[in-house]
């Protein structure tokens, strides 16, 4: 009887274990569509710091994606970041300045367009390429107004200079 109980326990234990090689790859999705950058004027003033004169206000910034030839404003009240961006403060990041984290349009793999409308008169463009697969979408390159700001060789936080 003890052998039967041991055999049942051992069989149950072995059946409940799974190796890392069979970890149900269908149960996860690796989504890396965000990019961080600093924004300053020609004098080096941090334009994301609310204490800076003429700083960009989070309330005024809007994000748009170009999808199938149509420009759509991004707003989803169910998300923690309903407009798909965040201004990160030095207190939150440990960095010396504020920076912007934006989640880019990844509805196409190549030349996905995201627009940042800073205010009523100032809009910039980010064009991005992604490596996509069944379980992933990962940013591979990004251009801010046609200037390369992200790829595998760039390992510094890009600085966007605004007039």
N, CA, C and O of each residue as an XYZ file, in Angstrom:
652
protein
N       0.820     -1.185      0.000
C       0.000      0.000      0.000
C       0.866      1.251      0.000
O       0.565      2.216     -0.703
N       1.970      1.241      0.807
C       2.870      2.394      0.856
C       3.490      2.645     -0.519
O       3.662      3.794     -0.929
N       3.824      1.564     -1.228
C       4.404      1.720     -2.561
C       3.406      2.351     -3.525
O       3.793      3.160     -4.367
N       2.143      1.998     -3.416
C       1.104      2.553     -4.282
C       0.915      4.037     -3.998
O       0.805      4.835     -4.929
N       0.875      4.419     -2.720
C       0.733      5.835     -2.355
C       1.943      6.622     -2.854
O       1.798      7.708     -3.415
N       3.145      6.062     -2.644
C       4.356      6.745     -3.120
C       4.326      6.915     -4.634
O       4.666      7.977     -5.155
N       3.917      5.863     -5.333
C       3.848      5.914     -6.791
C       2.845      6.969     -7.251
O       3.131      7.704     -8.196
N       1.681      7.066     -6.613
C       0.682      8.072     -6.960
C       1.199      9.487     -6.683
O       1.016     10.389     -7.501
N       1.840      9.677     -5.537
C       2.404     10.994     -5.201
C       3.505     11.388     -6.187
O       3.554     12.527     -6.650
N       4.374     10.453     -6.498
C       5.463     10.740     -7.436
C       4.918     11.068     -8.815
O       5.401     11.993     -9.468
N       3.920     10.323     -9.266
C       3.316     10.581    -10.570
C       2.641     11.946    -10.593
O       2.768     12.684    -11.570
N       1.919     12.291     -9.517
C       1.264     13.598     -9.425
C       2.295     14.711     -9.442
O       2.106     15.713    -10.132
N       3.385     14.558     -8.695
C       4.430     15.573     -8.641
C       5.075     15.771    -10.006
O       5.249     16.904    -10.457
N       5.421     14.701    -10.646
C       6.064     14.795    -11.961
C       5.120     15.411    -12.981
O       5.551     16.220    -13.803
N       3.862     15.052    -12.948
C       2.885     15.591    -13.903
C       2.649     17.080    -13.693
O       2.345     17.802    -14.643
N       2.790     17.549    -12.436
C       2.526     18.964    -12.165
C       3.705     19.852    -12.470
O       3.550     21.071    -12.547
N       4.868     19.284    -12.645
C       6.061     20.077    -12.958
C       6.116     20.361    -14.453
O       5.684     19.560    -15.282
N       6.666     21.534    -14.764
C       6.905     21.840    -16.171
C       8.286     22.439    -16.289
O       8.742     23.153    -15.397
N       8.937     22.154    -17.372
C      10.277     22.696    -17.570
C      10.179     24.109    -18.117
O       9.139     24.514    -18.636
N      11.272     24.858    -17.997
C      11.317     26.216    -18.542
C      11.192     26.205    -20.058
O      10.807     27.210    -20.657
N      11.516     25.073    -20.685
C      11.428     25.001    -22.134
C       9.983     24.936    -22.617
O       9.704     25.247    -23.775
N       9.075     24.540    -21.755
C       7.662     24.420    -22.117
C       6.829     25.331    -21.238
O       5.911     24.861    -20.566
N       7.124     26.617    -21.227
C       6.496     27.538    -20.280
C       5.288     28.258    -20.862
O       5.023     29.407    -20.509
N       4.560     27.602    -21.740
C       3.352     28.200    -22.313
C       3.639     29.576    -22.917
O       3.120     30.587    -22.443
N       4.452     29.608    -23.943
C       4.809     30.857    -24.594
C       3.604     31.652    -25.049
O       3.708     32.865    -25.233
N       2.474     31.014    -25.234
C       1.270     31.711    -25.677
C       0.671     32.577    -24.571
O      -0.226     33.377    -24.840
N       1.145     32.434    -23.340
C       0.560     33.151    -22.215
C       1.215     34.500    -21.944
O       0.825     35.173    -20.990
N       2.169     34.914    -22.719
C       2.798     36.208    -22.491
C       2.964     36.937    -23.816
O       2.926     36.339    -24.891
N       3.150     38.252    -23.702
C       3.421     39.069    -24.882
C       4.442     40.123    -24.478
O       4.208     40.862    -23.521
N       5.551     40.212    -25.170
C       6.596     41.183    -24.879
C       6.333     42.425    -25.728
O       6.561     42.416    -26.938
N       5.860     43.477    -25.099
C       5.516     44.717    -25.781
C       6.458     45.813    -25.305
O       6.337     46.297    -24.180
N       7.397     46.204    -26.161
C       8.352     47.258    -25.832
C       8.254     48.333    -26.909
O       9.009     48.329    -27.881
N       7.315     49.248    -26.719
C       7.067     50.292    -27.717
C       7.398     51.676    -27.187
O       7.185     52.671    -27.880
N       7.918     51.753    -25.966
C       8.185     53.053    -25.363
C       9.573     53.577    -25.664
O      10.509     52.824    -25.932
N       9.674     54.893    -25.609
C      10.959     55.557    -25.761
C      10.974     56.751    -24.810
O       9.953     57.405    -24.597
N      12.137     57.021    -24.247
C      12.324     58.151    -23.337
C      13.206     59.191    -24.006
O      14.111     58.850    -24.769
N      12.941     60.468    -23.720
C      13.825     61.522    -24.197
C      13.651     62.786    -23.370
O      12.612     63.008    -22.748
N      14.688     63.602    -23.378
C      14.684     64.906    -22.722
C      14.193     65.940    -23.719
O      14.314     65.749    -24.929
N      13.638     67.039    -23.212
C      13.204     68.132    -24.077
C      13.738     69.428    -23.473
O      13.455     69.756    -22.321
N      14.510     70.148    -24.266
C      15.054     71.415    -23.779
C      15.015     72.454    -24.890
O      14.785     72.129    -26.055
N      15.244     73.706    -24.513
C      15.355     74.758    -25.520
C      16.830     74.935    -25.873
O      17.684     74.202    -25.375
N      17.122     75.906    -26.730
C      18.496     76.105    -27.188
C      19.429     76.557    -26.078
O      20.648     76.448    -26.206
N      18.859     77.070    -24.978
C      19.679     77.475    -23.828
C      19.914     76.325    -22.856
O      20.616     76.496    -21.860
N      19.342     75.167    -23.127
C      19.505     74.016    -22.252
C      18.498     73.947    -21.122
O      18.640     73.118    -20.223
N      17.476     74.805    -21.145
C      16.449     74.780    -20.105
C      15.537     73.569    -20.305
O      15.149     73.254    -21.430
N      15.204     72.905    -19.219
C      14.363     71.706    -19.232
C      12.910     72.109    -19.473
O      12.258     72.650    -18.579
N      12.402     71.847    -20.677
C      11.044     72.257    -21.043
C       9.951     71.306    -20.536
O       8.768     71.513    -20.805
N      10.352     70.279    -19.813
C       9.359     69.399    -19.191
C       9.203     69.696    -17.696
O       8.281     69.197    -17.050
N      10.096     70.497    -17.165
C      10.030     70.914    -15.763
C       8.965     71.995    -15.634
O       9.095     73.056    -16.245
N       7.914     71.752    -14.854
C       6.844     72.751    -14.753
C       7.301     74.087    -14.183
O       6.587     75.080    -14.323
N       8.461     74.143    -13.550
C       8.982     75.396    -13.004
C       9.765     76.215    -14.028
O      10.172     77.340    -13.738
N       9.981     75.664    -15.219
C      10.693     76.367    -16.283
C       9.722     77.259    -17.043
O       8.606     76.847    -17.361
N      10.153     78.486    -17.334
C       9.339     79.392    -18.144
C       9.100     78.761    -19.514
O      10.027     78.235    -20.131
N       7.860     78.816    -19.986
C       7.447     78.249    -21.270
C       7.585     76.736    -21.349
O       7.737     76.181    -22.437
N       7.532     76.058    -20.190
C       7.575     74.587    -20.176
C       6.295     74.040    -20.809
O       5.249     74.688    -20.785
N       6.397     72.843    -21.372
C       5.221     72.184    -21.930
C       4.386     71.611    -20.796
O       4.921     70.983    -19.882
N       3.092     71.822    -20.853
C       2.175     71.363    -19.829
C       1.605     69.996    -20.204
O       1.132     69.800    -21.323
N       1.652     69.069    -19.277
C       1.106     67.732    -19.501
C      -0.347     67.794    -19.969
O      -0.777     66.992    -20.797
N      -1.079     68.735    -19.443
C      -2.494     68.862    -19.801
C      -2.705     69.255    -21.264
O      -3.747     68.949    -21.843
N      -1.728     69.926    -21.862
C      -1.863     70.379    -23.248
C      -1.313     69.401    -24.279
O      -1.672     69.481    -25.454
N      -0.454     68.488    -23.862
C       0.183     67.555    -24.797
C      -0.821     66.475    -25.197
O      -1.510     65.894    -24.358
N      -0.880     66.229    -26.501
C      -1.751     65.173    -27.027
C      -0.933     64.295    -27.976
O      -0.026     64.765    -28.663
N      -1.278     63.020    -27.992
C      -0.589     62.047    -28.833
C      -1.578     61.545    -29.883
O      -2.743     61.280    -29.585
N      -1.091     61.421    -31.114
C      -1.896     60.930    -32.227
C      -1.123     59.821    -32.932
O       0.103     59.878    -33.026
N      -1.837     58.813    -33.426
C      -1.258     57.752    -34.235
C      -1.839     57.861    -35.638
O      -3.015     58.177    -35.812
N      -1.003     57.595    -36.632
C      -1.462     57.482    -38.012
C      -1.773     56.008    -38.267
O      -0.875     55.165    -38.266
N      -3.068     55.703    -38.488
C      -3.501     54.323    -38.725
C      -4.308     54.282    -40.007
O      -5.340     54.943    -40.123
N      -3.841     53.513    -40.956
C      -4.552     53.343    -42.230
C      -4.888     54.689    -42.868
O      -5.982     54.872    -43.402
N      -3.955     55.622    -42.812
C      -4.135     56.932    -43.431
C      -4.969     57.906    -42.625
O      -5.211     59.025    -43.077
N      -5.411     57.513    -41.454
C      -6.246     58.373    -40.607
C      -5.491     58.709    -39.327
O      -4.935     57.821    -38.681
N      -5.469     59.994    -38.959
C      -4.821     60.444    -37.731
C      -5.839     60.342    -36.596
O      -6.902     60.961    -36.637
N      -5.483     59.534    -35.565
C      -6.384     59.312    -34.443
C      -5.743     59.786    -33.146
O      -4.611     59.413    -32.836
N      -6.464     60.606    -32.390
C      -5.975     61.011    -31.074
C      -6.037     59.812    -30.139
O      -6.994     59.039    -30.167
N      -5.013     59.665    -29.314
C      -4.940     58.551    -28.388
C      -5.452     59.008    -27.029
O      -4.912     59.922    -26.408
N      -6.494     58.351    -26.599
C      -7.019     58.580    -25.260
C      -7.818     57.352    -24.851
O      -8.809     57.000    -25.491
N      -7.379     56.708    -23.784
C      -8.075     55.539    -23.254
C      -8.160     55.699    -21.743
O      -7.180     55.470    -21.034
N      -9.315     56.087    -21.260
C      -9.493     56.389    -19.839
C      -9.280     55.172    -18.941
O      -9.112     55.335    -17.732
N      -9.283     53.963    -19.494
C      -9.091     52.748    -18.696
C      -7.624     52.462    -18.383
O      -7.331     51.602    -17.552
N      -6.705     53.163    -19.030
C      -5.283     52.909    -18.834
C      -4.693     53.830    -17.765
O      -5.227     54.906    -17.494
N      -3.599     53.400    -17.172
C      -2.892     54.236    -16.202
C      -2.344     55.493    -16.880
O      -2.281     56.556    -16.262
N      -1.952     55.374    -18.135
C      -1.490     56.513    -18.930
C      -2.441     56.664    -20.111
O      -2.146     56.174    -21.201
N      -3.571     57.329    -19.917
C      -4.611     57.345    -20.960
C      -4.176     57.966    -22.284
O      -4.759     57.659    -23.323
N      -3.170     58.829    -22.268
C      -2.699     59.448    -23.511
C      -1.401     58.830    -24.022
O      -0.768     59.372    -24.928
N      -1.003     57.699    -23.444
C       0.191     56.947    -23.862
C       1.501     57.706    -23.696
O       2.454     57.467    -24.438
N       1.557     58.616    -22.731
C       2.824     59.248    -22.398
C       2.809     59.640    -20.937
O       1.770     59.681    -20.279
N       4.020     59.928    -20.455
C       4.184     60.366    -19.077
C       5.389     61.288    -19.016
O       6.401     61.048    -19.676
N       5.276     62.340    -18.225
C       6.438     63.168    -17.906
C       6.982     62.619    -16.589
O       6.282     62.618    -15.576
N       8.215     62.157    -16.606
C       8.821     61.525    -15.442
C       9.702     62.549    -14.733
O      10.595     63.144    -15.336
N       9.438     62.742    -13.459
C      10.174     63.738    -12.675
C      11.473     63.141    -12.132
O      11.610     61.920    -12.064
N      12.420     63.987    -11.748
C      13.657     63.487    -11.137
C      13.386     62.681     -9.864
O      14.102     61.724     -9.570
N      12.364     63.062     -9.119
C      12.026     62.329     -7.895
C      11.595     60.895     -8.206
O      11.877     59.978     -7.435
N      10.915     60.703     -9.329
C      10.436     59.374     -9.710
C      11.503     58.528    -10.396
O      11.438     57.299    -10.365
N      12.487     59.184    -11.017
C      13.437     58.444    -11.847
C      14.851     58.365    -11.284
O      15.613     57.464    -11.634
N      15.198     59.299    -10.419
C      16.579     59.357     -9.963
C      17.483     60.089    -10.932
O      18.672     60.255    -10.663
N      16.936     60.532    -12.062
C      17.704     61.319    -13.035
C      17.786     62.765    -12.553
O      17.139     63.135    -11.573
N      18.569     63.567    -13.234
C      18.736     64.968    -12.839
C      17.664     65.880    -13.416
O      17.411     66.960    -12.883
N      17.032     65.449    -14.506
C      16.036     66.299    -15.150
C      14.766     65.498    -15.399
O      14.720     64.286    -15.193
N      13.752     66.200    -15.842
C      12.515     65.565    -16.272
C      12.745     64.931    -17.638
O      13.588     65.402    -18.402
N      12.019     63.886    -17.951
C      12.051     63.335    -19.299
C      10.669     62.825    -19.655
O       9.823     62.604    -18.789
N      10.459     62.642    -20.949
C       9.177     62.156    -21.452
C       9.309     60.689    -21.812
O      10.276     60.279    -22.454
N       8.337     59.908    -21.395
C       8.219     58.506    -21.817
C       6.949     58.419    -22.645
O       5.857     58.735    -22.173
N       7.111     57.984    -23.892
C       5.970     57.900    -24.804
C       5.910     56.495    -25.392
O       6.935     55.898    -25.721
N       4.703     55.988    -25.516
C       4.485     54.676    -26.109
C       4.000     54.890    -27.536
O       2.943     55.473    -27.776
N       4.804     54.401    -28.474
C       4.638     54.719    -29.888
C       3.613     53.820    -30.579
O       3.291     52.721    -30.127
N       3.128     54.339    -31.682
C       2.261     53.593    -32.585
C       3.031     52.367    -33.070
O       4.101     52.494    -33.664
N       2.484     51.186    -32.816
C       3.125     49.959    -33.304
C       2.141     49.112    -34.101
O       2.261     47.888    -34.147
N       1.169     49.768    -34.726
C       0.172     49.038    -35.510
C       0.722     48.551    -36.836
O       0.120     47.688    -37.475
N       1.854     49.090    -37.259
C       2.576     48.574    -38.419
C       4.023     48.380    -38.010
O       4.491     49.017    -37.066
N       4.739     47.507    -38.709
C       6.121     47.194    -38.348
C       7.113     48.244    -38.815
O       8.124     48.484    -38.154
N       6.830     48.874    -39.954
C       7.773     49.844    -40.520
C       7.085     51.176    -40.728
O       5.930     51.246    -41.148
N       7.822     52.230    -40.425
C       7.353     53.603    -40.612
C       6.032     53.878    -39.891
O       5.140     54.525    -40.440
N       5.918     53.384    -38.668
C       4.755     53.687    -37.829
C       4.902     55.133    -37.352
O       5.950     55.520    -36.834
N       3.859     55.912    -37.529
C       3.930     57.349    -37.237
C       3.157     57.679    -35.964
O       2.002     57.288    -35.792
N       3.833     58.414    -35.077
C       3.240     58.975    -33.871
C       3.461     60.479    -33.925
O       4.565     60.937    -34.221
N       2.421     61.244    -33.643
C       2.532     62.698    -33.582
C       2.424     63.147    -32.139
O       1.585     62.657    -31.383
N       3.283     64.087    -31.764
C       3.188     64.736    -30.456
C       2.739     66.163    -30.707
O       3.455     66.956    -31.318
N       1.556     66.475    -30.231
C       1.048     67.840    -30.327
C       1.332     68.502    -28.976
O       0.634     68.265    -27.991
N       2.376     69.337    -28.958
C       2.827     69.961    -27.718
C       1.844     71.023    -27.227
O       1.608     71.178    -26.028
N       1.285     71.742    -28.186
C       0.308     72.791    -27.892
C      -0.460     73.060    -29.186
O      -0.352     72.287    -30.137
N      -1.209     74.115    -29.230
C      -2.050     74.389    -30.406
C      -1.250     74.687    -31.675
O      -1.795     74.579    -32.774
N       0.023     75.059    -31.554
C       0.791     75.464    -32.735
C       2.024     74.609    -33.016
O       2.712     74.845    -34.010
N       2.318     73.633    -32.178
C       3.583     72.905    -32.293
C       3.340     71.397    -32.260
O       2.931     70.850    -31.236
N       3.599     70.723    -33.399
C       3.449     69.273    -33.504
C       4.718     68.686    -34.106
O       5.251     69.217    -35.081
N       5.198     67.598    -33.531
C       6.366     66.885    -34.033
C       5.997     65.453    -34.376
O       4.948     64.952    -33.970
N       6.880     64.796    -35.134
C       6.620     63.448    -35.637
C       7.700     62.487    -35.165
O       8.890     62.796    -35.215
N       7.270     61.321    -34.707
C       8.193     60.217    -34.441
C       7.813     59.086    -35.391
O       6.672     58.624    -35.419
N       8.798     58.659    -36.160
C       8.622     57.518    -37.071
C       9.399     56.355    -36.482
O      10.546     56.524    -36.068
N       8.789     55.176    -36.439
C       9.428     54.048    -35.769
C       9.293     52.760    -36.564
O       8.349     52.565    -37.330
N      10.268     51.892    -36.353
C      10.242     50.527    -36.881
C      10.263     49.564    -35.703
O      10.860     49.845    -34.664
N       9.601     48.423    -35.883
C       9.498     47.430    -34.825
C       9.865     46.055    -35.345
O       9.651     45.741    -36.516
N      10.417     45.244    -34.466
C      10.564     43.814    -34.725
C       9.335     43.168    -34.118
O       9.102     43.279    -32.914
N       8.545     42.491    -34.945
C       7.303     41.883    -34.495
C       7.331     40.385    -34.718
O       7.924     39.892    -35.677
N       6.682     39.674    -33.819
C       6.496     38.234    -33.942
C       5.185     37.861    -33.293
O       4.400     38.731    -32.913
N       4.948     36.572    -33.165
C       3.688     36.119    -32.576
C       3.500     36.628    -31.157
O       2.381     36.953    -30.761
N       4.577     36.702    -30.385
C       4.473     37.076    -28.982
C       5.290     38.305    -28.622
O       5.636     38.488    -27.455
N       5.605     39.148    -29.587
C       6.391     40.323    -29.243
C       6.238     41.436    -30.276
O       5.950     41.203    -31.450
N       6.441     42.646    -29.787
C       6.581     43.842    -30.619
C       7.600     44.715    -29.908
O       7.328     45.242    -28.829
N       8.782     44.870    -30.514
C       9.895     45.536    -29.861
C      10.424     46.644    -30.767
O      10.740     46.410    -31.934
N      10.515     47.848    -30.214
C      11.040     48.996    -30.944
C      12.474     48.717    -31.389
O      13.312     48.323    -30.579
N      12.753     48.921    -32.673
C      14.115     48.706    -33.180
C      14.786     50.009    -33.602
O      16.002     50.150    -33.466
N      14.002     50.970    -34.119
C      14.551     52.258    -34.550
C      13.472     53.322    -34.395
O      12.279     53.048    -34.525
N      13.929     54.558    -34.110
C      12.976     55.673    -34.033
C      13.666     56.948    -34.507
O      14.841     57.178    -34.225
N      12.915     57.765    -35.229
C      13.383     59.048    -35.734
C      12.451     60.145    -35.228
O      11.231     60.025    -35.339
N      13.013     61.198    -34.681
C      12.242     62.345    -34.225
C      12.429     63.436    -35.267
O      13.535     63.949    -35.438
N      11.363     63.792    -35.959
C      11.457     64.756    -37.072
C      12.615     64.394    -37.998
O      13.406     65.246    -38.402
N      12.687     63.097    -38.322
C      13.664     62.518    -39.265
C      15.093     62.462    -38.734
O      16.006     62.155    -39.501
N      15.323     62.746    -37.461
C      16.646     62.568    -36.851
C      16.612     61.291    -36.022
O      15.770     61.137    -35.138
N      17.544     60.366    -36.316
C      17.590     59.100    -35.597
C      17.845     59.360    -34.113
O      18.832     59.999    -33.748
N      16.942     58.856    -33.257
C      17.128     59.026    -31.811
C      17.208     57.695    -31.079
O      17.550     57.660    -29.897
N      16.895     56.588    -31.774
C      16.958     55.292    -31.108
C      17.276     54.195    -32.112
O      16.651     54.096    -33.168
N      18.250     53.381    -31.764
C      18.525     52.091    -32.405
C      19.432     51.329    -31.456
O      19.699     51.803    -30.352
N      19.910     50.166    -31.857
C      20.695     49.337    -30.943
C      22.063     49.924    -30.607
O      22.707     49.466    -29.663
N      22.518     50.920    -31.353
C      23.830     51.516    -31.075
C      23.750     52.756    -30.185
O      24.774     53.199    -29.664
N      22.570     53.319    -30.003
C      22.410     54.525    -29.202
C      22.092     54.126    -27.765
O      21.066     53.497    -27.505
N      22.965     54.488    -26.839
C      22.742     54.090    -25.456
C      22.694     55.295    -24.505
O      22.976     55.163    -23.314
N      22.339     56.455    -25.036
C      22.141     57.626    -24.203
C      20.724     58.141    -24.399
O      20.085     57.863    -25.414
N      20.249     58.884    -23.434
C      18.906     59.450    -23.509
C      18.918     60.580    -24.525
O      19.660     61.546    -24.349
N      18.110     60.488    -25.594
C      18.103     61.541    -26.616
C      17.621     62.863    -26.030
O      16.785     62.893    -25.127
N      18.162     63.950    -26.560
C      17.736     65.287    -26.171
C      17.068     65.939    -27.375
O      17.677     66.075    -28.436
N      15.819     66.338    -27.203
C      15.076     67.030    -28.243
C      15.212     68.528    -27.954
O      14.863     68.996    -26.870
N      15.719     69.264    -28.930
C      15.894     70.711    -28.775
C      14.718     71.399    -29.470
O      14.508     71.241    -30.672
N      13.966     72.158    -28.690
C      12.820     72.894    -29.218
C      13.178     74.382    -29.278
O      13.934     74.880    -28.444
N      12.628     75.081    -30.267
C      12.878     76.520    -30.397
C      12.039     77.313    -29.424
O      12.122     78.541    -29.396
